Amino acid sequence: MQAAEITAPEKAHVVEVEKPAPGPGEALIEVAAAGVCGTDLHIFHGEYEATYPIIPGHEFSGTVVAVGEGVTRYQPGDRVTVDPNIPCNRCPACQRNAPNQCENLAAVGVTRAGAFAQYVVAPEGNIFPIGDMSFAAAALVEPLACVVWGLKRVQVQPGDSALIFGAGPMGCLLLQAVKHAGAARVIVTDIAPYRLEQAAALGATETILADDRQEQRLKALAPGGYDVVVEATGLPHVLEQAFSYARARGKIWVFGVCPRDARASFVPYDVFRKDLSIIGSFAVSRTFHESIALIQGGAVRVEPLISHRLPLSQFVAGLDLAERDPKRMKVQFAIS
Ligand SMILES: [Zn+2]
Ligand SMILES: [Zn+2]
C-alpha cells in the first residue's frame, strides 16, 4: 500500500509498504480522508514524542475492510472514524478515569502507524460509526472531540461572553461549540483576515483583526471583561494578554499548544483578586460520542473548515501548505 512515512525529523516520503493485518480485537480500515494537525507538523520537525520511522495521521475516517479475531461490533463496509488515543487501562491515571492522562498513552499516528496511508489498523473499542456523515466531515471528529473535552472542563454558562484568540480550524470549532454550549456572544481575534472571514461565516458575533487597535476594540466590546477567554494560538505572549481580558470570576482556557519549554508570566494578584480560573485541556478524553453528535445534529459545521484536499502523493507539499499558506484552514488528504 501507499503510505507517507516520516523517517527522521524533516525527512518525509511517500513509500510503498506492506498492507497491515488486523490483530485480535482490531479492524483494518481503508482510509478515505485524513487531516493534517499541528501535531503532525511537530512530528515532522522532531518536536514531539514520536517513534521514527512513523506513518503519522490521527484525524481520519474510512471504511472497515477486515476484522481480526474476536471483533463483533464491526464488519467490512462499515463507515467509521477512530479515537486515536489508546490508554493502557491499568495505570493510576486510567484507574482514576483520566484516560487522556494515561502514563502509557499510545496513539494511532504518533506511537503506532497512522492514517496517512491507504490502510490503518485500530482497536475495536476506538472505532466509532459515522452513519451517513461525509468522510471529509468525519475526519474532523477528532479535533472537535478535543474541543468537547475542554468544554466539559470549562463549563460555559448560559449567557456567557467569550473571547477566542485564534481563528484557525480549532478557533472556528471552539467558536461554534462555545456558542452551542450557551455563550451569548463569541468574539474572535486573529492576525489573518482570511481566517476571520471564516469565523464570521460560522457565527462569530464580532471578529477583530489583531492590529494595533486590537486591545482597544476588544475592551470596548466587553468593558467588564469576558466570562471565558480561550487561547487557541499556542503563542505564550498571547496567553499573557488573555489575562487582561477576563472578567472577575472569568475563566482562561489554555487550549493552544505552546512550545514545551516556553514560559508565560501573569500577575498572581489579579488571579487572586478577581477569582480567576486557569483551565487546561489536553486532547480527547472519551469525547468522540459527543463530537459525532454535535456534527450530526448540525450544531457544529465542519466542512467549511476544509481549505485544501490533496492526494497522498502530495504529502510533503500538504504539510508545507498546512504550515504556511495564508489562506489555509484544515488541509486534508483524500486517500480513497
Ligand atoms: Zn490532532
Ligand atoms: Zn494508563
mmCIF file of C-alpha atoms and ligand atoms in Angstrom:
data_model
loop_
_atom_site.group_PDB
_atom_site.id
_atom_site.type_symbol
_atom_site.label_atom_id
_atom_site.label_comp_id
_atom_site.label_asym_id
_atom_site.label_seq_id
_atom_site.Cartn_x
_atom_site.Cartn_y
_atom_site.Cartn_z
ATOM 1 C CA MET A 1 0.000 0.000 0.000
ATOM 2 C CA GLN A 2 0.955 3.657 -0.361
ATOM 3 C CA ALA A 3 1.908 5.452 2.871
ATOM 4 C CA ALA A 4 3.514 8.714 3.898
ATOM 5 C CA GLU A 5 6.376 7.998 6.236
ATOM 6 C CA ILE A 6 8.444 10.372 8.355
ATOM 7 C CA THR A 7 11.780 8.598 8.760
ATOM 8 C CA ALA A 8 13.539 11.281 10.826
ATOM 9 C CA PRO A 9 12.910 14.942 11.624
ATOM 10 C CA GLU A 10 12.493 16.931 8.364
ATOM 11 C CA LYS A 11 12.523 13.735 6.263
ATOM 12 C CA ALA A 12 9.255 12.515 4.745
ATOM 13 C CA HIS A 13 8.446 10.397 1.688
ATOM 14 C CA VAL A 14 5.518 8.608 0.158
ATOM 15 C CA VAL A 15 6.556 4.975 0.000
ATOM 16 C CA GLU A 16 5.188 1.539 -0.790
ATOM 17 C CA VAL A 17 4.888 -0.510 2.416
ATOM 18 C CA GLU A 18 3.242 -3.789 3.319
ATOM 19 C CA LYS A 19 -0.502 -3.562 3.976
ATOM 20 C CA PRO A 20 -1.077 -4.159 7.708
ATOM 21 C CA ALA A 21 -3.209 -7.039 9.002
ATOM 22 C CA PRO A 22 -5.618 -6.611 11.919
ATOM 23 C CA GLY A 23 -4.590 -8.459 15.066
ATOM 24 C CA PRO A 24 -7.068 -9.890 17.587
ATOM 25 C CA GLY A 25 -9.561 -7.207 18.618
ATOM 26 C CA GLU A 26 -8.547 -4.872 15.777
ATOM 27 C CA ALA A 27 -10.042 -3.798 12.463
ATOM 28 C CA LEU A 28 -8.380 -2.864 9.207
ATOM 29 C CA ILE A 29 -9.726 0.416 7.817
ATOM 30 C CA GLU A 30 -9.344 1.705 4.263
ATOM 31 C CA VAL A 31 -8.644 5.410 4.844
ATOM 32 C CA ALA A 32 -10.903 7.855 2.995
ATOM 33 C CA ALA A 33 -9.878 11.235 4.431
ATOM 34 C CA ALA A 34 -7.131 12.273 6.842
ATOM 35 C CA GLY A 35 -6.458 15.800 8.121
ATOM 36 C CA VAL A 36 -3.158 17.467 8.939
ATOM 37 C CA CYS A 37 -2.891 18.731 12.520
ATOM 38 C CA GLY A 38 -0.251 20.778 14.336
ATOM 39 C CA THR A 39 0.913 17.537 15.959
ATOM 40 C CA ASP A 40 1.853 16.130 12.539
ATOM 41 C CA LEU A 41 3.930 19.241 11.861
ATOM 42 C CA HIS A 42 5.603 18.878 15.263
ATOM 43 C CA ILE A 43 6.410 15.226 14.486
ATOM 44 C CA PHE A 44 7.823 16.316 11.106
ATOM 45 C CA HIS A 45 10.048 18.890 12.816
ATOM 46 C CA GLY A 46 11.117 16.462 15.566
ATOM 47 C CA GLU A 47 9.338 18.415 18.309
ATOM 48 C CA TYR A 48 7.014 15.686 19.547
ATOM 49 C CA GLU A 49 7.328 12.351 21.296
ATOM 50 C CA ALA A 50 7.001 10.146 18.221
ATOM 51 C CA THR A 51 8.900 6.976 17.383
ATOM 52 C CA TYR A 52 10.585 7.200 13.967
ATOM 53 C CA PRO A 53 10.008 5.989 11.354
ATOM 54 C CA ILE A 54 6.318 6.758 11.738
ATOM 55 C CA ILE A 55 3.321 6.942 9.432
ATOM 56 C CA PRO A 56 1.529 9.929 11.033
ATOM 57 C CA GLY A 57 -2.155 10.865 10.718
ATOM 58 C CA HIS A 58 -4.618 10.671 13.607
ATOM 59 C CA GLU A 59 -7.673 12.629 12.359
ATOM 60 C CA PHE A 60 -9.343 10.357 9.842
ATOM 61 C CA SER A 61 -12.276 8.398 8.537
ATOM 62 C CA GLY A 62 -12.734 5.391 6.302
ATOM 63 C CA THR A 63 -14.344 2.025 5.704
ATOM 64 C CA VAL A 64 -13.745 -1.190 7.616
ATOM 65 C CA VAL A 65 -12.382 -3.783 5.181
ATOM 66 C CA ALA A 66 -11.360 -6.634 7.511
ATOM 67 C CA VAL A 67 -11.645 -7.525 11.179
ATOM 68 C CA GLY A 68 -9.383 -9.532 13.463
ATOM 69 C CA GLU A 69 -10.290 -12.351 15.792
ATOM 70 C CA GLY A 70 -12.950 -11.550 18.368
ATOM 71 C CA VAL A 71 -14.230 -8.311 16.781
ATOM 72 C CA THR A 72 -18.016 -8.329 17.000
ATOM 73 C CA ARG A 73 -19.242 -4.758 16.514
ATOM 74 C CA TYR A 74 -17.870 -4.046 13.039
ATOM 75 C CA GLN A 75 -17.823 -5.726 9.689
ATOM 76 C CA PRO A 76 -16.473 -4.924 6.246
ATOM 77 C CA GLY A 77 -18.325 -1.996 4.702
ATOM 78 C CA ASP A 78 -18.899 -0.053 7.946
ATOM 79 C CA ARG A 79 -18.152 3.679 7.661
ATOM 80 C CA VAL A 80 -16.151 4.795 10.698
ATOM 81 C CA THR A 81 -13.802 7.209 12.427
ATOM 82 C CA VAL A 82 -11.274 6.398 15.150
ATOM 83 C CA ASP A 83 -10.344 7.860 18.532
ATOM 84 C CA PRO A 84 -6.561 7.656 18.090
ATOM 85 C CA ASN A 85 -5.769 7.594 21.809
ATOM 86 C CA ILE A 86 -5.175 4.171 23.303
ATOM 87 C CA PRO A 87 -4.901 4.341 27.113
ATOM 88 C CA CYS A 88 -3.367 1.374 28.929
ATOM 89 C CA ASN A 89 -6.347 0.909 31.294
ATOM 90 C CA ARG A 90 -4.087 -0.176 34.139
ATOM 91 C CA CYS A 91 -2.031 2.846 35.292
ATOM 92 C CA PRO A 92 -3.162 5.092 38.196
ATOM 93 C CA ALA A 93 -4.472 7.788 35.769
ATOM 94 C CA CYS A 94 -6.558 5.233 33.880
ATOM 95 C CA GLN A 95 -7.809 3.819 37.160
ATOM 96 C CA ARG A 96 -8.919 7.318 38.114
ATOM 97 C CA ASN A 97 -10.870 7.611 34.843
ATOM 98 C CA ALA A 98 -8.430 10.072 33.265
ATOM 99 C CA PRO A 99 -7.538 8.181 30.073
ATOM 100 C CA ASN A 100 -6.021 11.240 28.361
ATOM 101 C CA GLN A 101 -3.539 11.441 31.255
ATOM 102 C CA CYS A 102 -2.544 7.768 30.885
ATOM 103 C CA GLU A 103 1.105 7.201 31.772
ATOM 104 C CA ASN A 104 1.488 4.775 28.874
ATOM 105 C CA LEU A 105 -0.684 6.522 26.308
ATOM 106 C CA ALA A 106 -0.319 5.076 22.822
ATOM 107 C CA ALA A 107 -1.829 6.828 19.819
ATOM 108 C CA VAL A 108 -2.558 5.934 16.222
ATOM 109 C CA GLY A 109 -0.321 8.181 14.112
ATOM 110 C CA VAL A 110 2.019 9.077 16.974
ATOM 111 C CA THR A 111 3.314 5.886 18.588
ATOM 112 C CA ARG A 112 1.881 3.426 16.049
ATOM 113 C CA ALA A 113 1.139 3.565 12.316
ATOM 114 C CA GLY A 114 -1.384 6.243 11.415
ATOM 115 C CA ALA A 115 -3.747 7.226 8.661
ATOM 116 C CA PHE A 116 -1.615 8.978 6.039
ATOM 117 C CA ALA A 117 -1.756 5.637 4.249
ATOM 118 C CA GLN A 118 -4.227 3.587 2.241
ATOM 119 C CA TYR A 119 -4.941 1.356 5.244
ATOM 120 C CA VAL A 120 -4.667 1.656 9.017
ATOM 121 C CA VAL A 121 -5.340 -0.734 11.898
ATOM 122 C CA ALA A 122 -7.233 0.327 15.049
ATOM 123 C CA PRO A 123 -8.590 -1.431 18.162
ATOM 124 C CA GLU A 124 -12.328 -2.145 18.067
ATOM 125 C CA GLY A 125 -13.000 -0.050 21.172
ATOM 126 C CA ASN A 126 -11.531 3.044 19.487
ATOM 127 C CA ILE A 127 -13.760 2.799 16.421
ATOM 128 C CA PHE A 128 -16.964 4.844 16.092
ATOM 129 C CA PRO A 129 -19.660 4.521 13.406
ATOM 130 C CA ILE A 130 -20.324 7.743 11.463
ATOM 131 C CA GLY A 131 -23.655 6.919 9.819
ATOM 132 C CA ASP A 132 -24.110 8.940 6.672
ATOM 133 C CA MET A 133 -21.719 11.762 7.657
ATOM 134 C CA SER A 134 -19.308 12.560 4.810
ATOM 135 C CA PHE A 135 -15.805 11.135 5.161
ATOM 136 C CA ALA A 136 -14.412 14.673 4.923
ATOM 137 C CA ALA A 137 -16.541 15.784 7.890
ATOM 138 C CA ALA A 138 -15.789 12.623 9.865
ATOM 139 C CA ALA A 139 -12.061 13.367 9.685
ATOM 140 C CA LEU A 140 -12.834 16.436 11.838
ATOM 141 C CA VAL A 141 -14.499 14.471 14.641
ATOM 142 C CA GLU A 142 -11.149 14.140 16.438
ATOM 143 C CA PRO A 143 -10.309 17.866 16.606
ATOM 144 C CA LEU A 144 -13.867 18.639 17.706
ATOM 145 C CA ALA A 145 -13.585 15.926 20.371
ATOM 146 C CA CYS A 146 -10.592 17.866 21.783
ATOM 147 C CA VAL A 147 -12.809 20.969 21.972
ATOM 148 C CA VAL A 148 -15.590 18.970 23.653
ATOM 149 C CA TRP A 149 -13.206 17.697 26.314
ATOM 150 C CA GLY A 150 -12.183 21.264 27.119
ATOM 151 C CA LEU A 151 -15.815 22.420 27.140
ATOM 152 C CA LYS A 152 -16.592 19.843 29.803
ATOM 153 C CA ARG A 153 -13.770 21.227 31.911
ATOM 154 C CA VAL A 154 -14.535 24.905 31.354
ATOM 155 C CA GLN A 155 -18.326 24.693 31.856
ATOM 156 C CA VAL A 156 -19.528 27.592 29.739
ATOM 157 C CA GLN A 157 -22.654 29.075 31.331
ATOM 158 C CA PRO A 158 -25.816 30.345 29.604
ATOM 159 C CA GLY A 159 -25.362 33.970 28.551
ATOM 160 C CA ASP A 160 -21.562 33.967 28.894
ATOM 161 C CA SER A 161 -19.410 36.211 26.730
ATOM 162 C CA ALA A 162 -16.386 34.527 25.185
ATOM 163 C CA LEU A 163 -13.229 35.796 23.527
ATOM 164 C CA ILE A 164 -11.214 33.419 21.357
ATOM 165 C CA PHE A 165 -7.629 34.151 20.327
ATOM 166 C CA GLY A 166 -7.066 32.322 17.031
ATOM 167 C CA ALA A 167 -9.461 31.765 14.105
ATOM 168 C CA GLY A 168 -7.815 28.710 12.560
ATOM 169 C CA PRO A 169 -9.662 25.389 12.262
ATOM 170 C CA MET A 170 -9.543 24.928 16.054
ATOM 171 C CA GLY A 171 -10.644 28.506 16.753
ATOM 172 C CA CYS A 172 -13.604 28.012 14.409
ATOM 173 C CA LEU A 173 -14.570 24.726 16.108
ATOM 174 C CA LEU A 174 -14.200 26.395 19.515
ATOM 175 C CA LEU A 175 -16.371 29.313 18.427
ATOM 176 C CA GLN A 176 -19.239 27.078 17.330
ATOM 177 C CA ALA A 177 -19.006 24.741 20.313
ATOM 178 C CA VAL A 178 -18.810 27.561 22.877
ATOM 179 C CA LYS A 179 -21.829 29.214 21.288
ATOM 180 C CA HIS A 180 -23.782 25.976 21.289
ATOM 181 C CA ALA A 181 -22.856 25.451 24.946
ATOM 182 C CA GLY A 182 -24.688 28.673 25.809
ATOM 183 C CA ALA A 183 -22.401 31.636 25.206
ATOM 184 C CA ALA A 184 -24.450 34.638 24.097
ATOM 185 C CA ARG A 185 -21.560 36.443 22.399
ATOM 186 C CA VAL A 186 -18.396 34.996 20.937
ATOM 187 C CA ILE A 187 -15.701 37.407 19.759
ATOM 188 C CA VAL A 188 -12.829 36.012 17.686
ATOM 189 C CA THR A 189 -9.496 37.703 17.034
ATOM 190 C CA ASP A 190 -6.613 36.696 14.732
ATOM 191 C CA ILE A 191 -3.834 38.249 12.661
ATOM 192 C CA ALA A 192 -5.184 36.663 9.431
ATOM 193 C CA PRO A 193 -8.125 38.471 7.764
ATOM 194 C CA TYR A 194 -8.965 35.349 5.730
ATOM 195 C CA ARG A 195 -9.425 33.295 8.884
ATOM 196 C CA LEU A 196 -11.584 35.990 10.463
ATOM 197 C CA GLU A 197 -13.874 35.825 7.418
ATOM 198 C CA GLN A 198 -14.328 32.106 8.091
ATOM 199 C CA ALA A 199 -15.092 32.771 11.765
ATOM 200 C CA ALA A 200 -17.661 35.407 10.813
ATOM 201 C CA ALA A 201 -19.333 32.996 8.368
ATOM 202 C CA LEU A 202 -19.513 30.365 11.125
ATOM 203 C CA GLY A 203 -21.314 32.641 13.562
ATOM 204 C CA ALA A 204 -18.788 34.790 15.426
ATOM 205 C CA THR A 205 -20.620 37.746 16.972
ATOM 206 C CA GLU A 206 -17.702 40.023 16.051
ATOM 207 C CA THR A 207 -14.294 39.436 14.517
ATOM 208 C CA ILE A 208 -11.375 41.681 15.387
ATOM 209 C CA LEU A 209 -8.127 41.892 13.458
ATOM 210 C CA ALA A 210 -5.079 41.673 15.711
ATOM 211 C CA ASP A 211 -3.573 45.002 14.694
ATOM 212 C CA ASP A 212 -2.570 47.968 16.850
ATOM 213 C CA ARG A 213 -6.239 48.742 17.592
ATOM 214 C CA GLN A 214 -6.982 45.203 18.782
ATOM 215 C CA GLU A 215 -6.816 45.867 22.513
ATOM 216 C CA GLN A 216 -8.952 48.995 22.369
ATOM 217 C CA ARG A 217 -11.615 47.279 20.257
ATOM 218 C CA LEU A 218 -11.733 44.076 22.315
ATOM 219 C CA LYS A 219 -12.051 46.067 25.529
ATOM 220 C CA ALA A 220 -14.775 48.286 24.068
ATOM 221 C CA LEU A 221 -16.827 45.184 23.221
ATOM 222 C CA ALA A 222 -16.737 43.953 26.834
ATOM 223 C CA PRO A 223 -15.849 46.774 29.236
ATOM 224 C CA GLY A 224 -16.133 44.483 32.280
ATOM 225 C CA GLY A 225 -14.161 41.691 30.614
ATOM 226 C CA TYR A 226 -15.169 38.334 29.147
ATOM 227 C CA ASP A 227 -16.504 35.354 31.091
ATOM 228 C CA VAL A 228 -14.379 32.924 29.086
ATOM 229 C CA VAL A 229 -11.104 33.759 27.307
ATOM 230 C CA VAL A 230 -9.794 30.989 25.070
ATOM 231 C CA GLU A 231 -6.143 30.878 23.994
ATOM 232 C CA ALA A 232 -6.042 28.895 20.724
ATOM 233 C CA THR A 233 -2.853 30.146 19.096
ATOM 234 C CA GLY A 234 -0.187 28.371 21.158
ATOM 235 C CA LEU A 235 1.747 31.636 21.489
ATOM 236 C CA PRO A 236 2.959 32.396 25.026
ATOM 237 C CA HIS A 237 2.681 36.183 24.557
ATOM 238 C CA VAL A 238 -0.963 35.790 23.512
ATOM 239 C CA LEU A 239 -1.681 33.755 26.647
ATOM 240 C CA GLU A 240 -0.126 36.544 28.700
ATOM 241 C CA GLN A 241 -2.532 39.037 27.105
ATOM 242 C CA ALA A 242 -5.502 36.761 27.753
ATOM 243 C CA PHE A 243 -5.458 37.519 31.491
ATOM 244 C CA SER A 244 -6.240 41.194 31.000
ATOM 245 C CA TYR A 245 -9.466 40.375 29.125
ATOM 246 C CA ALA A 246 -11.034 38.135 31.786
ATOM 247 C CA ARG A 247 -13.945 39.404 33.835
ATOM 248 C CA ALA A 248 -13.840 38.926 37.620
ATOM 249 C CA ARG A 249 -14.637 35.196 38.128
ATOM 250 C CA GLY A 250 -13.670 34.662 34.486
ATOM 251 C CA LYS A 251 -12.023 31.554 33.091
ATOM 252 C CA ILE A 252 -8.868 31.367 30.983
ATOM 253 C CA TRP A 253 -8.888 28.254 28.832
ATOM 254 C CA VAL A 254 -5.402 27.155 27.740
ATOM 255 C CA PHE A 255 -6.195 25.243 24.539
ATOM 256 C CA GLY A 256 -3.363 26.169 22.128
ATOM 257 C CA VAL A 257 -0.150 24.133 22.307
ATOM 258 C CA CYS A 258 2.723 26.351 23.412
ATOM 259 C CA PRO A 259 6.298 25.079 22.901
ATOM 260 C CA ARG A 260 7.113 22.636 25.674
ATOM 261 C CA ASP A 261 9.809 24.780 27.298
ATOM 262 C CA ALA A 262 8.044 28.146 26.823
ATOM 263 C CA ARG A 263 7.257 30.392 29.804
ATOM 264 C CA ALA A 264 4.485 32.955 30.189
ATOM 265 C CA SER A 265 4.040 35.423 33.001
ATOM 266 C CA PHE A 266 0.890 36.643 34.694
ATOM 267 C CA VAL A 267 0.047 38.728 37.749
ATOM 268 C CA PRO A 268 -0.829 36.325 40.583
ATOM 269 C CA TYR A 269 -2.507 39.136 42.490
ATOM 270 C CA ASP A 270 -5.047 39.554 39.665
ATOM 271 C CA VAL A 271 -5.847 35.833 39.662
ATOM 272 C CA PHE A 272 -6.372 36.056 43.424
ATOM 273 C CA ARG A 273 -8.247 39.340 43.493
ATOM 274 C CA LYS A 274 -10.516 38.577 40.513
ATOM 275 C CA ASP A 275 -11.303 34.910 41.378
ATOM 276 C CA LEU A 276 -9.879 33.827 38.019
ATOM 277 C CA SER A 277 -9.676 30.210 36.864
ATOM 278 C CA ILE A 278 -6.939 28.931 34.557
ATOM 279 C CA ILE A 279 -8.094 25.724 32.884
ATOM 280 C CA GLY A 280 -6.087 23.477 30.585
ATOM 281 C CA SER A 281 -7.479 20.739 28.369
ATOM 282 C CA PHE A 282 -5.408 18.056 26.686
ATOM 283 C CA ALA A 283 -6.506 16.077 23.660
ATOM 284 C CA VAL A 284 -9.564 13.851 23.863
ATOM 285 C CA SER A 285 -10.935 12.105 26.934
ATOM 286 C CA ARG A 286 -13.636 9.761 25.635
ATOM 287 C CA THR A 287 -15.477 12.611 23.917
ATOM 288 C CA PHE A 288 -15.900 11.132 20.433
ATOM 289 C CA HIS A 289 -19.545 10.307 21.017
ATOM 290 C CA GLU A 290 -20.390 13.943 21.842
ATOM 291 C CA SER A 291 -18.338 15.259 18.932
ATOM 292 C CA ILE A 292 -20.125 12.997 16.428
ATOM 293 C CA ALA A 293 -23.492 14.025 17.886
ATOM 294 C CA LEU A 294 -22.695 17.748 17.536
ATOM 295 C CA ILE A 295 -21.760 17.333 13.887
ATOM 296 C CA GLN A 296 -24.672 15.027 13.053
ATOM 297 C CA GLY A 297 -27.136 17.321 14.795
ATOM 298 C CA GLY A 298 -25.882 20.323 12.839
ATOM 299 C CA ALA A 299 -24.700 22.261 15.924
ATOM 300 C CA VAL A 300 -21.142 22.410 14.595
ATOM 301 C CA ARG A 301 -20.343 22.771 10.887
ATOM 302 C CA VAL A 302 -17.017 21.247 9.970
ATOM 303 C CA GLU A 303 -16.924 21.003 6.174
ATOM 304 C CA PRO A 304 -16.448 24.764 5.631
ATOM 305 C CA LEU A 305 -13.186 24.442 7.595
ATOM 306 C CA ILE A 306 -11.531 22.299 4.928
ATOM 307 C CA SER A 307 -9.474 24.613 2.726
ATOM 308 C CA HIS A 308 -7.363 22.088 0.832
ATOM 309 C CA ARG A 309 -7.905 18.485 -0.309
ATOM 310 C CA LEU A 310 -4.871 16.790 -1.819
ATOM 311 C CA PRO A 311 -3.867 13.313 -2.924
ATOM 312 C CA LEU A 312 -1.494 11.494 -0.573
ATOM 313 C CA SER A 313 1.236 11.684 -3.234
ATOM 314 C CA GLN A 314 1.480 15.416 -2.366
ATOM 315 C CA PHE A 315 2.196 14.710 1.298
ATOM 316 C CA VAL A 316 5.212 16.960 1.768
ATOM 317 C CA ALA A 317 3.559 19.800 -0.180
ATOM 318 C CA GLY A 318 0.473 19.346 2.025
ATOM 319 C CA LEU A 319 2.495 19.727 5.225
ATOM 320 C CA ASP A 320 4.049 22.873 3.810
ATOM 321 C CA LEU A 321 0.624 24.281 2.880
ATOM 322 C CA ALA A 322 -0.675 23.481 6.379
ATOM 323 C CA GLU A 323 2.191 25.438 7.854
ATOM 324 C CA ARG A 324 2.485 28.434 5.567
ATOM 325 C CA ASP A 325 -0.366 29.111 3.149
ATOM 326 C CA PRO A 326 -2.019 32.401 4.204
ATOM 327 C CA LYS A 327 -5.410 31.029 3.105
ATOM 328 C CA ARG A 328 -5.098 27.677 4.823
ATOM 329 C CA MET A 329 -7.627 26.235 7.211
ATOM 330 C CA LYS A 330 -7.751 22.422 7.510
ATOM 331 C CA VAL A 331 -5.626 20.571 4.965
ATOM 332 C CA GLN A 332 -6.893 17.059 4.221
ATOM 333 C CA PHE A 333 -5.604 14.189 2.155
ATOM 334 C CA ALA A 334 -8.309 12.462 0.131
ATOM 335 C CA ILE A 335 -6.966 8.927 0.072
ATOM 336 C CA SER A 336 -9.573 6.501 -1.306
HETATM 337 ZN ZN ZN B 1 -4.648 16.488 16.070
HETATM 338 ZN ZN ZN B 2 -2.968 4.243 31.606
#
